[in-house]
Short mmCIF file of C-alpha atoms and ligand atoms in Angstrom, two decimals:
data_model
loop_
_atom_site.label_atom_id
_atom_site.label_comp_id
_atom_site.label_asym_id
_atom_site.label_seq_id
_atom_site.Cartn_x
_atom_site.Cartn_y
_atom_site.Cartn_z
CA MET A 137 41.91 45.51 117.68
CA SER A 138 40.93 46.23 120.48
CA PRO A 139 40.44 42.93 122.07
CA GLN A 140 38.69 44.22 125.24
CA PRO A 141 35.08 46.41 125.36
CA THR A 142 36.02 49.70 125.43
CA ALA A 143 34.91 52.13 128.18
CA ASP A 144 32.10 54.06 126.29
CA HIS A 145 30.60 50.79 125.08
CA ARG A 146 27.79 49.95 127.76
CA LEU A 147 25.82 46.54 126.14
CA PRO A 148 22.03 46.86 126.59
CA THR A 149 22.47 43.82 128.75
CA ASP A 150 24.62 45.33 131.58
CA THR A 151 24.06 45.18 135.18
CA ASP A 152 25.48 46.78 138.14
CA ASN A 153 26.46 43.30 139.76
CA GLY A 154 29.32 41.35 137.91
CA LEU A 155 31.39 38.86 139.04
CA LEU A 156 35.29 38.02 139.60
CA LEU A 157 36.65 35.11 138.63
CA ILE A 158 39.68 33.57 139.63
CA ILE A 159 41.08 30.85 138.00
CA SER A 160 44.67 29.53 138.90
CA GLY A 161 46.71 26.46 138.81
CA PRO A 162 50.77 25.43 137.33
CA SER A 163 51.83 25.36 134.32
CA GLY A 164 50.95 22.84 132.28
CA VAL A 165 47.82 21.78 134.04
CA GLY A 166 45.46 23.29 131.20
CA LYS A 167 44.25 25.80 132.94
CA THR A 168 44.32 28.48 129.87
CA THR A 169 42.37 26.32 127.81
CA ILE A 170 39.77 25.93 130.46
CA THR A 171 39.36 29.63 131.08
CA ARG A 172 39.64 30.49 127.45
CA ALA A 173 36.52 27.56 127.45
CA VAL A 174 34.54 29.76 129.99
CA GLU A 175 34.97 32.81 128.13
CA ARG A 176 33.15 31.15 125.50
CA ALA A 177 30.60 29.35 127.48
CA ILE A 178 29.01 32.33 129.49
CA PRO A 179 27.79 34.95 127.92
CA GLY A 180 29.16 38.60 128.55
CA ALA A 181 32.46 37.01 130.34
CA VAL A 182 35.12 38.84 129.56
CA PHE A 183 39.39 37.95 130.35
CA SER A 184 41.56 40.41 131.92
CA VAL A 185 44.23 40.96 130.12
CA SER A 186 47.39 41.33 132.15
CA ALA A 187 50.67 43.82 132.24
CA THR A 188 53.49 41.69 132.15
CA THR A 189 57.33 41.86 132.06
CA ARG A 190 58.09 38.74 130.92
CA PRO A 191 59.27 38.36 127.11
CA ARG A 192 56.47 38.02 124.62
CA THR A 193 57.03 34.31 123.05
CA PRO A 194 55.76 33.46 119.59
CA ALA A 195 52.55 32.45 120.64
CA ASP A 196 51.18 35.27 122.63
CA VAL A 197 49.55 38.02 120.99
CA GLU A 198 50.16 41.27 122.38
CA GLY A 199 46.98 42.82 124.06
CA VAL A 200 45.31 39.58 123.64
CA ASP A 201 46.86 37.12 126.18
CA TYR A 202 48.66 40.19 127.45
CA ARG A 203 50.21 43.90 127.47
CA PHE A 204 53.63 43.24 127.34
CA VAL A 205 55.41 46.78 129.23
CA SER A 206 59.07 47.19 130.00
CA ASP A 207 60.15 47.46 133.82
CA GLU A 208 60.23 50.83 133.85
CA GLU A 209 56.34 51.20 132.94
CA PHE A 210 55.51 48.46 135.33
CA ASP A 211 57.40 50.75 138.00
CA ARG A 212 55.12 53.57 136.62
CA MET A 213 52.02 51.50 136.69
CA VAL A 214 52.79 50.42 140.37
CA ALA A 215 53.10 53.67 141.47
CA ALA A 216 50.47 55.35 139.76
CA GLY A 217 48.26 52.36 141.61
CA GLU A 218 46.68 50.99 137.97
CA PHE A 219 46.91 46.97 139.52
CA LEU A 220 43.85 45.69 141.45
CA GLU A 221 47.08 43.23 142.24
CA TYR A 222 50.53 42.44 141.37
CA ALA A 223 53.02 39.55 141.86
CA GLY A 224 56.52 38.06 140.73
CA VAL A 225 56.00 35.38 138.93
CA PHE A 226 59.20 33.03 138.01
CA GLY A 227 61.04 35.96 138.68
CA LYS A 228 58.95 38.32 135.81
CA ARG A 229 56.32 40.15 137.20
CA TYR A 230 52.10 40.81 136.40
CA GLY A 231 49.35 42.54 137.22
CA THR A 232 45.74 43.16 136.92
CA PRO A 233 44.10 46.31 135.46
CA ARG A 234 42.54 47.87 138.34
CA ALA A 235 39.94 50.13 136.88
CA TRP A 236 38.95 48.12 133.72
CA VAL A 237 38.23 45.27 136.08
CA GLN A 238 35.87 47.71 137.91
CA GLU A 239 34.45 49.39 134.99
CA GLN A 240 33.56 45.70 133.75
CA LEU A 241 32.34 44.70 137.02
CA ARG A 242 29.80 47.70 137.36
CA ARG A 243 28.60 46.73 134.04
CA GLY A 244 27.80 43.40 135.80
CA ARG A 245 30.28 41.40 133.66
CA LEU A 246 31.71 37.86 134.45
CA VAL A 247 35.40 39.15 134.44
CA ILE A 248 37.95 36.38 134.64
CA LEU A 249 41.47 36.74 136.11
CA GLU A 250 43.86 34.15 135.25
CA ILE A 251 46.12 35.18 137.75
CA ASP A 252 48.77 32.80 140.42
CA VAL A 253 48.00 32.30 144.16
CA GLN A 254 49.62 35.64 145.72
CA GLY A 255 47.09 37.43 143.20
CA ALA A 256 44.23 35.24 144.13
CA VAL A 257 44.85 36.17 147.78
CA SER A 258 45.09 39.49 147.41
CA VAL A 259 42.18 39.62 145.30
CA LYS A 260 40.08 37.74 147.26
CA ARG A 261 40.62 40.36 150.40
CA GLN A 262 39.78 43.06 148.74
CA VAL A 263 36.81 41.92 146.82
CA PRO A 264 35.66 38.71 149.33
CA GLY A 265 32.54 37.84 146.70
CA ALA A 266 35.13 36.45 143.98
CA PHE A 267 34.99 32.97 143.20
CA GLY A 268 38.00 31.11 143.16
CA ILE A 269 38.75 28.05 141.15
CA PHE A 270 41.92 26.24 141.47
CA ILE A 271 42.68 23.50 138.69
CA LEU A 272 44.83 20.38 139.90
CA PRO A 273 47.02 18.24 137.75
CA PRO A 274 45.58 13.95 138.05
CA ASP A 275 48.68 13.22 139.49
CA GLU A 276 52.49 14.33 139.86
CA PRO A 277 53.64 12.12 137.10
CA THR A 278 51.07 13.12 134.96
CA LEU A 279 51.99 17.08 135.34
CA LEU A 280 55.92 16.25 134.84
CA GLU A 281 54.82 15.01 131.35
CA ARG A 282 52.38 18.10 130.36
CA LEU A 283 55.58 20.10 130.98
CA ARG A 284 57.80 18.04 128.98
CA SER A 285 55.12 17.87 126.32
CA ARG A 286 55.23 21.81 126.09
CA LYS A 287 58.62 21.82 124.64
CA ARG A 288 58.71 25.00 125.85
CA GLU A 289 61.63 24.56 128.23
CA ASN A 290 64.81 22.69 128.65
CA GLU A 291 64.57 19.98 131.53
CA GLU A 292 66.31 22.59 134.03
CA LYS A 293 63.42 25.06 133.93
CA ILE A 294 60.75 22.24 133.63
CA GLN A 295 62.19 20.73 137.18
CA GLN A 296 61.70 24.35 138.61
CA ARG A 297 58.44 24.65 137.05
CA PHE A 298 57.56 21.44 138.58
CA ALA A 299 59.13 22.27 142.11
CA GLU A 300 56.91 25.51 141.81
CA ALA A 301 53.86 23.93 140.89
CA ARG A 302 53.88 21.61 143.81
CA ARG A 303 54.36 24.04 146.41
CA GLU A 304 51.99 26.29 144.46
CA ILE A 305 49.52 23.54 144.83
CA ALA A 306 50.34 23.30 148.64
CA THR A 307 49.79 26.86 148.90
CA ALA A 308 46.41 27.06 147.28
CA ARG A 309 44.70 24.65 149.74
CA ASP A 310 46.05 26.40 152.92
CA CYS A 311 45.41 30.33 151.68
CA GLY A 312 41.49 29.55 151.45
CA ALA A 313 40.98 31.83 148.51
CA TYR A 314 39.30 29.10 146.42
CA ASP A 315 36.06 27.57 146.14
CA LEU A 316 36.46 24.80 144.19
CA PHE A 317 39.05 22.72 143.15
CA ILE A 318 39.13 21.33 139.74
CA THR A 319 40.95 17.56 138.52
CA ASN A 320 41.58 18.51 134.93
CA SER A 321 42.01 14.43 134.11
CA VAL A 322 39.87 14.97 130.96
CA LEU A 323 39.91 17.78 129.13
CA GLU A 324 36.51 18.53 128.42
CA ARG A 325 35.26 17.09 131.84
CA ALA A 326 37.12 19.64 133.53
CA ILE A 327 35.60 22.30 131.36
CA ASP A 328 32.14 21.36 131.92
CA GLU A 329 33.02 20.85 135.69
CA ALA A 330 34.07 24.44 135.64
CA VAL A 331 31.52 26.06 133.67
CA ASN A 332 28.50 24.56 135.69
CA ALA A 333 29.97 25.85 138.37
CA VAL A 334 30.11 29.48 137.48
CA ARG A 335 26.82 29.60 136.23
CA SER A 336 25.39 27.88 139.08
CA ARG A 337 27.18 30.64 141.27
CA LEU A 338 25.75 33.07 138.87
CA ARG A 339 22.40 31.87 139.62
CA ARG A 340 22.68 32.45 143.59
P1 LIG B 611 52.50 32.62 132.19
O1 LIG B 611 54.02 33.53 131.72
O2 LIG B 611 53.09 30.93 131.89
O3 LIG B 611 51.32 33.43 131.13
O4 LIG B 611 52.01 33.08 133.32
C1 LIG B 611 53.13 32.65 134.72
C2 LIG B 611 51.99 32.48 135.83
O5 LIG B 611 51.41 34.28 135.99
C3 LIG B 611 50.87 31.37 135.65
O6 LIG B 611 50.50 31.15 136.95
C4 LIG B 611 49.91 33.40 135.80
O7 LIG B 611 48.17 32.65 136.03
C5 LIG B 611 50.23 33.60 136.10
N1 LIG B 611 49.37 35.74 136.29
C6 LIG B 611 49.30 35.60 134.56
N2 LIG B 611 49.05 37.33 134.79
C7 LIG B 611 49.12 37.47 136.19
C8 LIG B 611 48.44 38.72 136.96
O8 LIG B 611 48.12 39.74 136.52
N3 LIG B 611 48.84 38.62 138.28
C9 LIG B 611 49.41 37.37 138.92
N4 LIG B 611 49.60 37.63 140.28
N5 LIG B 611 49.79 36.56 138.21
C10 LIG B 611 49.41 36.27 137.27
#
């Protein structure tokens, strides 16, 4: 299965002025759900599949959520300049595929990057017209509760993610990479807010 449009497949509606959309937020904030909802709501939107060295979980689909690669393969991709940006997150590496993103933008697509704050800063520097959205939890106790309810990690890991989330939120506010902060209290409302913001940015 090919989850991403291939280079030789141009849609008749494609133009040459795509938009790069960055969506970030701490783990457990619902950002993947919001990202995928935006992808479905906007015609021609495509999700950029990052390469990562982190192990695949049972919930991950290779080539849809990530391309899972070895450390050696990641090193090779870095050396070959294949990443638009890459960063270390929780001790593992993640990178955005440069050529694929550029090709989709050339075709006029909305290209969605679900990346961390370091990645967002790097992308904004290279593509100042990128639109950045940061998803916030309603408050800290709710974030902690959501991290626990995912049942993905033990309490020590959950506390690490929680501390990291607090730092990430502070950095996001200061770094200037985000055009919009959306608080995810009620999921449907957060999705509407994100979709409406992207639609109005596309109309500009
Ligand atoms: P997870 O392992 O939970 O899927 O993702 C961990 C973090 O890595 C999330 O904040 C996610 O947004 C970020 N991430 C995923 N792909 C990339 C990427 O290509 N570049 C950067 N900088 N961060 C990424």
